[in-house]
């Protein structure tokens, strides 16, 4: 148990990739499998035995503290530290330095869903007497991430953030262990990228930077489709979390939802509070936010349906994001990455892929 380790969670920055998914919450607070996304990460931190968590943000602290408070309901002590202007990942870590007292500090990107054994990451850090240790995972396309090659001893040899020509499929998973003094050495009071400045700087100064590679569940929640897949994994129990407000299964149905007995709801769908699902509708691996309405025989497949949005009779939304309160008219067909902005109303038959009606 990691009683002697503190955690820092980065939840600031611009985070624009999900917009405009919904206007109702900033990304770390978006309901994901029934609770704010961040609650899943906090539950894993708690399960590893860490007590103290510092949230480093550039948003209003109330965004988080209104929900998590002092953390005692989660068995944590949470402190909130706000940047006056976004300081980047490294600047955000440096900005919380004076709130830390442990020798080893776990730092998390707040938008990653992972099943990593945190104790094992800290063990690697201590065993290799590292200045910093990075959790690394292998992905199919490393170009959107920090590419991190290691040598036979598990020593990190380079850090290449978002490179077009990655030399390995091993990437930065967004979870680090730092010796506290290393955090102190990050320049204060200006934006710093931990990926582009701090890690390359540590490597060129000869610091020991270790990699901890594993094959546990891992997903970056950067895009809406990552979010919808991650949410379904949480509901089905594929992604571990102690914060799920119900048993794992094909669907998570929150209070006040009304689902017609002939509707089929599966694939790790979250049915939000007071959602209505009509006769013969089919919902697969989707997120239906509070108060959404799905009409008779409509199909919602791997999609996000915003709060109060309506998918009318026989419409199809597949791999799309429907903003809060938007209306997808009867028989519309929306597919493959489309996004409907909040409050937009598509008339019946207004947009289709096929000619038949
Ligand atoms: N406090 C604070 N201030 N946090 C920030 C800031 C800031 O100015 N900028 C970004 N963050 C937080 C984000 O909220 C997020 O939780 C985390 O830092 C990473 O920032 P992203 O903007 O999501 O970066 P990314 O997803 O493109 O890439 C990062 O994550 C990948 C893994 O998911 C990098 O660390 C990559 O190297 C890594 O592979
Ligand atoms: Mg990210």
Short mmCIF file of C-alpha atoms and ligand atoms in Angstrom, two decimals:
data_model
loop_
_atom_site.label_atom_id
_atom_site.label_comp_id
_atom_site.label_asym_id
_atom_site.label_seq_id
_atom_site.Cartn_x
_atom_site.Cartn_y
_atom_site.Cartn_z
CA UNK A 1 0.00 0.00 0.00
CA UNK A 2 1.28 3.41 -0.98
CA UNK A 3 0.65 5.23 2.31
CA UNK A 4 3.87 7.23 1.96
CA UNK A 5 3.14 8.50 -1.56
CA UNK A 6 1.13 11.59 -2.52
CA UNK A 7 -0.70 12.06 -5.80
CA UNK A 8 -1.02 15.01 -8.15
CA UNK A 9 -3.76 14.96 -10.79
CA UNK A 10 -3.56 17.39 -13.72
CA UNK A 11 -6.99 18.53 -14.81
CA UNK A 12 -6.33 21.89 -16.42
CA UNK A 13 -5.31 23.15 -19.81
CA UNK A 14 -7.43 23.84 -22.82
CA UNK A 15 -9.03 20.44 -23.31
CA UNK A 16 -10.82 21.56 -26.45
CA UNK A 17 -11.00 18.28 -28.31
CA UNK A 18 -14.30 17.22 -26.76
CA UNK A 19 -16.08 20.50 -27.44
CA UNK A 20 -18.84 20.95 -28.18
CA UNK A 21 -19.88 17.64 -26.78
CA UNK A 22 -21.92 19.16 -24.05
CA UNK A 23 -22.02 22.51 -22.35
CA UNK A 24 -22.94 21.05 -19.01
CA UNK A 25 -19.52 20.12 -17.62
CA UNK A 26 -15.80 20.51 -18.31
CA UNK A 27 -14.19 17.31 -19.48
CA UNK A 28 -12.88 15.87 -16.17
CA UNK A 29 -16.35 16.31 -14.67
CA UNK A 30 -18.29 14.80 -17.58
CA UNK A 31 -20.49 12.03 -16.25
CA UNK A 32 -18.88 8.78 -17.33
CA UNK A 33 -20.59 5.58 -16.24
CA UNK A 34 -22.74 7.60 -13.86
CA UNK A 35 -20.10 9.68 -12.04
CA UNK A 36 -17.65 12.42 -13.07
CA UNK A 37 -14.84 10.91 -15.10
CA UNK A 38 -12.32 11.98 -12.46
CA UNK A 39 -14.07 9.88 -9.78
CA UNK A 40 -12.82 6.70 -11.45
CA UNK A 41 -9.19 7.80 -11.31
CA UNK A 42 -9.57 9.00 -7.72
CA UNK A 43 -11.04 5.63 -6.75
CA UNK A 44 -8.01 3.83 -8.13
CA UNK A 45 -5.63 6.18 -6.34
CA UNK A 46 -7.48 5.48 -3.10
CA UNK A 47 -7.43 1.73 -3.68
CA UNK A 48 -3.65 1.84 -4.02
CA UNK A 49 -3.47 3.26 -0.50
CA UNK A 50 -2.66 6.88 -1.38
CA UNK A 51 -4.46 9.36 0.89
CA UNK A 52 -3.43 12.84 -0.17
CA UNK A 53 -4.33 14.11 -3.63
CA UNK A 54 -3.56 17.56 -5.03
CA UNK A 55 -5.65 18.55 -8.04
CA UNK A 56 -3.72 20.97 -10.23
CA UNK A 57 -6.09 22.91 -12.43
CA UNK A 58 -6.43 26.09 -14.44
CA UNK A 59 -10.22 26.07 -14.15
CA UNK A 60 -12.23 27.41 -11.23
CA UNK A 61 -11.54 25.17 -8.22
CA UNK A 62 -15.30 25.07 -7.54
CA UNK A 63 -15.71 23.01 -10.68
CA UNK A 64 -14.20 20.15 -8.70
CA UNK A 65 -14.61 21.05 -5.05
CA UNK A 66 -18.41 21.39 -5.33
CA UNK A 67 -18.48 17.70 -6.12
CA UNK A 68 -15.48 16.15 -4.33
CA UNK A 69 -15.20 18.56 -1.36
CA UNK A 70 -12.31 17.73 0.95
CA UNK A 71 -12.31 14.17 -0.41
CA UNK A 72 -13.36 12.55 2.87
CA UNK A 73 -16.39 10.86 1.26
CA UNK A 74 -13.88 9.03 -0.96
CA UNK A 75 -11.46 8.33 1.88
CA UNK A 76 -9.06 10.95 0.49
CA UNK A 77 -7.70 14.33 1.48
CA UNK A 78 -8.07 16.48 -1.61
CA UNK A 79 -6.48 19.87 -2.04
CA UNK A 80 -7.17 22.17 -5.01
CA UNK A 81 -4.50 24.38 -6.54
CA UNK A 82 -5.48 26.76 -9.33
CA UNK A 83 -3.17 28.33 -11.92
CA UNK A 84 -3.91 31.94 -12.84
CA UNK A 85 -3.22 31.06 -16.45
CA UNK A 86 -2.66 27.53 -17.80
CA UNK A 87 0.96 26.61 -17.02
CA UNK A 88 1.09 23.47 -19.12
CA UNK A 89 1.74 19.98 -17.77
CA UNK A 90 5.17 20.70 -16.24
CA UNK A 91 4.13 24.13 -14.96
CA UNK A 92 1.02 22.58 -13.43
CA UNK A 93 3.15 20.03 -11.57
CA UNK A 94 5.61 22.72 -10.38
CA UNK A 95 2.71 24.90 -9.25
CA UNK A 96 1.65 22.34 -6.61
CA UNK A 97 5.19 21.73 -5.29
CA UNK A 98 4.74 23.57 -2.01
CA UNK A 99 1.68 21.45 -1.24
CA UNK A 100 3.72 18.23 -1.35
CA UNK A 101 5.67 16.61 1.43
CA UNK A 102 6.20 12.97 0.39
CA UNK A 103 9.55 11.85 -1.06
CA UNK A 104 7.83 10.14 -3.99
CA UNK A 105 4.94 11.74 -5.83
CA UNK A 106 2.61 10.02 -8.31
CA UNK A 107 1.49 12.39 -11.07
CA UNK A 108 -1.47 11.65 -13.33
CA UNK A 109 -2.85 13.11 -16.51
CA UNK A 110 -6.48 13.48 -15.47
CA UNK A 111 -7.93 12.29 -18.79
CA UNK A 112 -6.62 8.73 -18.86
CA UNK A 113 -8.56 5.61 -17.95
CA UNK A 114 -6.21 2.87 -16.80
CA UNK A 115 -6.02 -0.32 -14.82
CA UNK A 116 -2.33 -0.07 -14.01
CA UNK A 117 -1.01 -1.52 -10.77
CA UNK A 118 0.20 1.73 -9.20
CA UNK A 119 2.16 -0.07 -6.52
CA UNK A 120 4.18 -1.80 -9.22
CA UNK A 121 4.99 1.54 -10.89
CA UNK A 122 6.28 2.92 -7.58
CA UNK A 123 8.23 -0.33 -6.98
CA UNK A 124 9.99 0.10 -10.32
CA UNK A 125 10.82 3.68 -9.39
CA UNK A 126 12.35 2.67 -6.07
CA UNK A 127 14.09 -0.48 -7.30
CA UNK A 128 15.84 1.45 -10.06
CA UNK A 129 16.57 4.44 -7.76
CA UNK A 130 15.09 6.67 -10.43
CA UNK A 131 14.66 10.42 -10.43
CA UNK A 132 11.49 9.94 -12.42
CA UNK A 133 9.61 6.87 -13.64
CA UNK A 134 7.10 6.80 -16.47
CA UNK A 135 4.29 4.33 -16.93
CA UNK A 136 4.50 3.20 -20.56
CA UNK A 137 2.07 1.25 -22.74
CA UNK A 138 2.17 -0.04 -26.31
CA UNK A 139 -0.37 1.31 -28.79
CA UNK A 140 -1.09 0.72 -32.46
CA UNK A 141 -0.58 4.31 -33.53
CA UNK A 142 1.89 6.15 -31.29
CA UNK A 143 1.86 9.41 -33.26
CA UNK A 144 -0.74 11.15 -31.06
CA UNK A 145 1.23 10.45 -27.89
CA UNK A 146 4.66 10.84 -26.32
CA UNK A 147 6.87 8.14 -27.80
CA UNK A 148 9.26 6.77 -25.15
CA UNK A 149 11.95 4.22 -26.12
CA UNK A 150 13.77 2.34 -23.34
CA UNK A 151 16.97 0.27 -23.24
CA UNK A 152 17.39 -3.30 -21.94
CA UNK A 153 17.63 -2.03 -18.35
CA UNK A 154 14.32 -0.20 -18.60
CA UNK A 155 16.07 3.15 -18.76
CA UNK A 156 14.28 5.77 -20.84
CA UNK A 157 16.53 6.83 -23.73
CA UNK A 158 14.42 9.56 -25.36
CA UNK A 159 11.09 11.38 -25.08
CA UNK A 160 9.53 12.34 -28.40
CA UNK A 161 6.20 14.11 -27.96
CA UNK A 162 3.78 13.63 -30.86
CA UNK A 163 6.26 12.67 -33.51
CA UNK A 164 5.26 11.70 -37.07
CA UNK A 165 7.94 9.03 -37.24
CA UNK A 166 7.94 7.21 -33.87
CA UNK A 167 10.85 4.80 -33.40
CA UNK A 168 8.79 2.49 -31.15
CA UNK A 169 5.13 1.77 -30.34
CA UNK A 170 5.82 2.38 -26.65
CA UNK A 171 4.21 5.57 -25.35
CA UNK A 172 3.88 7.72 -22.28
CA UNK A 173 0.74 6.54 -20.48
CA UNK A 174 0.39 9.82 -18.56
CA UNK A 175 1.32 8.50 -15.09
CA UNK A 176 4.66 9.30 -13.49
CA UNK A 177 6.53 8.94 -10.23
CA UNK A 178 8.79 11.88 -9.38
CA UNK A 179 11.25 12.37 -6.59
CA UNK A 180 9.92 15.52 -4.96
CA UNK A 181 13.20 17.41 -5.57
CA UNK A 182 12.82 16.81 -9.29
CA UNK A 183 9.52 18.68 -9.16
CA UNK A 184 11.27 21.53 -7.38
CA UNK A 185 13.79 21.74 -10.24
CA UNK A 186 11.05 22.57 -12.80
CA UNK A 187 11.11 26.34 -13.50
CA UNK A 188 8.44 28.20 -11.56
CA UNK A 189 5.92 30.77 -12.71
CA UNK A 190 5.93 30.14 -16.46
CA UNK A 191 4.36 27.57 -18.78
CA UNK A 192 6.41 24.36 -19.00
CA UNK A 193 5.66 21.19 -20.91
CA UNK A 194 6.72 18.16 -18.92
CA UNK A 195 6.84 16.22 -22.19
CA UNK A 196 8.77 18.66 -24.37
CA UNK A 197 10.98 20.31 -21.75
CA UNK A 198 11.22 18.49 -18.41
CA UNK A 199 11.74 14.90 -19.58
CA UNK A 200 14.18 15.78 -22.41
CA UNK A 201 16.04 18.04 -19.93
CA UNK A 202 16.29 15.28 -17.33
CA UNK A 203 17.61 12.88 -19.97
CA UNK A 204 20.26 15.26 -21.29
CA UNK A 205 21.42 16.05 -17.75
CA UNK A 206 22.04 12.33 -17.13
CA UNK A 207 19.23 11.82 -14.62
CA UNK A 208 17.94 8.29 -14.17
CA UNK A 209 14.53 8.09 -15.86
CA UNK A 210 12.93 4.64 -15.75
CA UNK A 211 10.13 3.14 -17.80
CA UNK A 212 7.51 0.84 -16.33
CA UNK A 213 5.82 -1.07 -19.14
CA UNK A 214 2.70 -3.14 -18.56
CA UNK A 215 -0.25 -4.56 -20.46
CA UNK A 216 -3.04 -3.46 -18.11
CA UNK A 217 -6.16 -1.69 -19.43
CA UNK A 218 -5.31 1.76 -20.81
CA UNK A 219 -7.19 4.38 -22.80
CA UNK A 220 -6.66 8.09 -23.40
CA UNK A 221 -10.03 9.82 -23.23
CA UNK A 222 -9.06 12.64 -25.59
CA UNK A 223 -11.71 12.21 -28.27
CA UNK A 224 -15.46 11.62 -27.99
CA UNK A 225 -15.09 8.11 -29.37
CA UNK A 226 -12.43 7.33 -26.75
CA UNK A 227 -14.85 8.58 -24.14
CA UNK A 228 -17.74 6.47 -25.39
CA UNK A 229 -15.59 3.31 -25.59
CA UNK A 230 -14.02 3.99 -22.20
CA UNK A 231 -17.40 4.56 -20.62
CA UNK A 232 -18.70 1.26 -22.03
CA UNK A 233 -15.58 -0.50 -20.68
CA UNK A 234 -16.28 0.92 -17.23
CA UNK A 235 -19.90 -0.21 -17.30
CA UNK A 236 -18.92 -3.72 -18.44
CA UNK A 237 -16.11 -3.93 -15.88
CA UNK A 238 -13.40 -4.18 -18.54
CA UNK A 239 -11.88 -0.99 -17.14
CA UNK A 240 -11.55 -1.31 -13.38
CA UNK A 241 -13.10 1.32 -11.11
CA UNK A 242 -14.34 1.37 -7.54
CA UNK A 243 -16.56 4.36 -8.31
CA UNK A 244 -19.17 2.69 -10.52
CA UNK A 245 -22.60 3.47 -8.99
CA UNK A 246 -24.00 0.00 -9.62
CA UNK A 247 -22.98 -3.52 -10.62
CA UNK A 248 -21.05 -4.04 -13.85
CA UNK A 249 -23.01 -5.40 -16.80
CA UNK A 250 -24.50 -4.67 -20.20
CA UNK A 251 -25.98 -1.40 -19.02
CA UNK A 252 -25.96 1.02 -16.11
CA UNK A 253 -29.39 2.51 -15.59
CA UNK A 254 -29.66 5.54 -13.30
CA UNK A 255 -32.68 6.74 -11.33
CA UNK A 256 -35.87 7.72 -13.07
CA UNK A 257 -35.02 6.15 -16.44
CA UNK A 258 -37.94 4.62 -18.33
CA UNK A 259 -37.03 1.91 -20.81
CA UNK A 260 -39.74 0.26 -22.89
CA UNK A 261 -39.65 -3.53 -22.34
CA UNK A 262 -39.12 -4.15 -26.07
CA UNK A 263 -36.09 -1.85 -26.26
CA UNK A 264 -32.63 -3.43 -26.25
CA UNK A 265 -29.96 -1.66 -24.24
CA UNK A 266 -26.53 -3.31 -24.24
CA UNK A 267 -22.80 -3.07 -24.82
CA UNK A 268 -22.04 -1.09 -21.65
CA UNK A 269 -24.55 1.70 -22.22
CA UNK A 270 -25.13 4.28 -19.50
CA UNK A 271 -28.75 5.38 -19.29
CA UNK A 272 -28.78 8.69 -17.42
CA UNK A 273 -31.31 9.96 -14.93
CA UNK A 274 -34.84 10.42 -16.28
CA UNK A 275 -33.93 9.17 -19.75
CA UNK A 276 -36.83 7.75 -21.81
CA UNK A 277 -36.27 4.96 -24.34
CA UNK A 278 -39.12 4.03 -26.65
CA UNK A 279 -40.55 0.84 -28.11
CA UNK A 280 -38.18 -1.32 -30.15
CA UNK A 281 -35.27 1.11 -29.77
CA UNK A 282 -31.77 -0.33 -29.85
CA UNK A 283 -28.95 1.21 -27.81
CA UNK A 284 -25.46 -0.21 -27.99
CA UNK A 285 -22.34 0.93 -26.07
CA UNK A 286 -23.57 4.51 -25.72
CA UNK A 287 -23.80 7.32 -23.20
CA UNK A 288 -27.25 8.80 -22.75
CA UNK A 289 -26.98 11.87 -20.54
CA UNK A 290 -29.71 12.91 -18.10
CA UNK A 291 -33.13 13.57 -19.56
CA UNK A 292 -32.31 12.36 -23.09
CA UNK A 293 -35.21 10.87 -25.07
CA UNK A 294 -34.86 8.06 -27.61
CA UNK A 295 -37.93 7.50 -29.77
CA UNK A 296 -39.54 4.28 -30.95
CA UNK A 297 -37.35 2.08 -33.17
CA UNK A 298 -34.46 4.55 -33.05
CA UNK A 299 -30.91 3.16 -33.00
CA UNK A 300 -28.12 4.69 -30.94
CA UNK A 301 -24.80 2.90 -31.51
CA UNK A 302 -21.54 3.92 -29.78
CA UNK A 303 -22.82 7.46 -29.54
CA UNK A 304 -23.01 10.23 -26.97
CA UNK A 305 -26.43 11.79 -26.51
CA UNK A 306 -26.27 15.01 -24.50
CA UNK A 307 -28.50 16.02 -21.62
CA UNK A 308 -32.06 16.69 -22.71
CA UNK A 309 -31.32 15.78 -26.34
CA UNK A 310 -33.91 13.90 -28.42
CA UNK A 311 -33.42 11.14 -30.97
CA UNK A 312 -36.75 10.80 -32.69
CA UNK A 313 -38.52 7.77 -34.09
CA UNK A 314 -36.48 5.47 -36.38
CA UNK A 315 -33.48 7.79 -36.44
CA UNK A 316 -29.98 6.29 -36.43
CA UNK A 317 -27.03 7.83 -34.63
CA UNK A 318 -23.84 5.81 -34.86
CA UNK A 319 -20.43 6.96 -33.56
CA UNK A 320 -21.70 10.51 -33.27
CA UNK A 321 -21.99 13.14 -30.58
CA UNK A 322 -25.33 14.84 -30.05
CA UNK A 323 -24.98 18.04 -28.01
CA UNK A 324 -27.20 18.91 -25.07
CA UNK A 325 -30.84 19.58 -25.98
CA UNK A 326 -30.28 18.97 -29.71
CA UNK A 327 -33.01 17.19 -31.66
CA UNK A 328 -32.32 14.54 -34.30
CA UNK A 329 -35.53 14.33 -36.29
CA UNK A 330 -37.30 11.09 -37.18
CA UNK A 331 -35.54 8.93 -39.82
CA UNK A 332 -32.34 11.01 -39.81
CA UNK A 333 -29.10 9.01 -40.14
CA UNK A 334 -25.94 10.34 -38.55
CA UNK A 335 -22.76 8.33 -38.68
CA UNK A 336 -19.07 8.18 -38.16
CA UNK A 337 -17.70 11.12 -36.22
CA UNK A 338 -20.48 13.63 -36.86
CA UNK A 339 -21.23 16.12 -34.11
CA UNK A 340 -24.47 17.96 -33.63
CA UNK A 341 -23.99 21.17 -31.64
CA UNK A 342 -26.11 21.80 -28.55
CA UNK A 343 -29.65 23.07 -29.25
CA UNK A 344 -29.50 22.35 -33.01
CA UNK A 345 -32.73 20.88 -34.39
CA UNK A 346 -32.56 18.54 -37.40
CA UNK A 347 -35.95 18.12 -39.03
CA UNK A 348 -37.42 14.68 -39.83
CA UNK A 349 -35.55 13.09 -42.78
CA UNK A 350 -33.24 16.14 -42.67
CA UNK A 351 -29.93 14.27 -42.98
CA UNK A 352 -29.54 10.74 -44.29
CA UNK A 353 -26.85 8.48 -45.71
CA UNK A 354 -29.16 6.32 -47.77
CA UNK A 355 -31.89 7.27 -50.24
CA UNK A 356 -34.58 4.91 -49.02
CA UNK A 357 -36.98 6.16 -46.40
N1 LIG B 1 -3.13 21.97 -14.45
C1 LIG B 1 -2.93 21.89 -15.76
N2 LIG B 1 -2.51 23.03 -16.44
N3 LIG B 1 -3.16 20.72 -16.39
C2 LIG B 1 -2.95 20.69 -17.73
C3 LIG B 1 -2.51 21.79 -18.48
C4 LIG B 1 -2.30 23.04 -17.79
O1 LIG B 1 -1.95 24.06 -18.36
N4 LIG B 1 -2.40 21.42 -19.79
C5 LIG B 1 -2.77 20.12 -19.83
N5 LIG B 1 -3.12 19.68 -18.60
C6 LIG B 1 -3.59 18.34 -18.21
C7 LIG B 1 -4.81 17.92 -19.03
O2 LIG B 1 -6.01 18.27 -18.34
C8 LIG B 1 -4.62 16.42 -19.11
O3 LIG B 1 -5.20 15.79 -17.99
C9 LIG B 1 -3.12 16.23 -19.04
O4 LIG B 1 -2.57 17.44 -18.52
C10 LIG B 1 -2.48 15.95 -20.41
O5 LIG B 1 -2.80 17.00 -21.30
P1 LIG B 1 -3.47 16.71 -22.73
O6 LIG B 1 -3.68 18.05 -23.36
O7 LIG B 1 -4.63 15.81 -22.57
O8 LIG B 1 -2.29 16.00 -23.48
P2 LIG B 1 -2.35 14.84 -24.57
O9 LIG B 1 -3.42 13.86 -24.28
O10 LIG B 1 -2.33 15.47 -25.91
O11 LIG B 1 -0.92 14.11 -24.35
C11 LIG B 1 -0.50 13.73 -23.06
O12 LIG B 1 -1.08 12.50 -22.65
C12 LIG B 1 -0.70 11.35 -23.44
C13 LIG B 1 -1.35 10.13 -22.80
O13 LIG B 1 -2.71 10.27 -22.73
C14 LIG B 1 1.02 13.63 -23.06
O14 LIG B 1 1.45 13.48 -21.73
C15 LIG B 1 1.50 12.47 -23.92
O15 LIG B 1 2.91 12.32 -23.81
C16 LIG B 1 0.83 11.18 -23.46
O16 LIG B 1 1.22 10.10 -24.31
MG1 LIG B 2 -5.02 13.78 -23.08
#
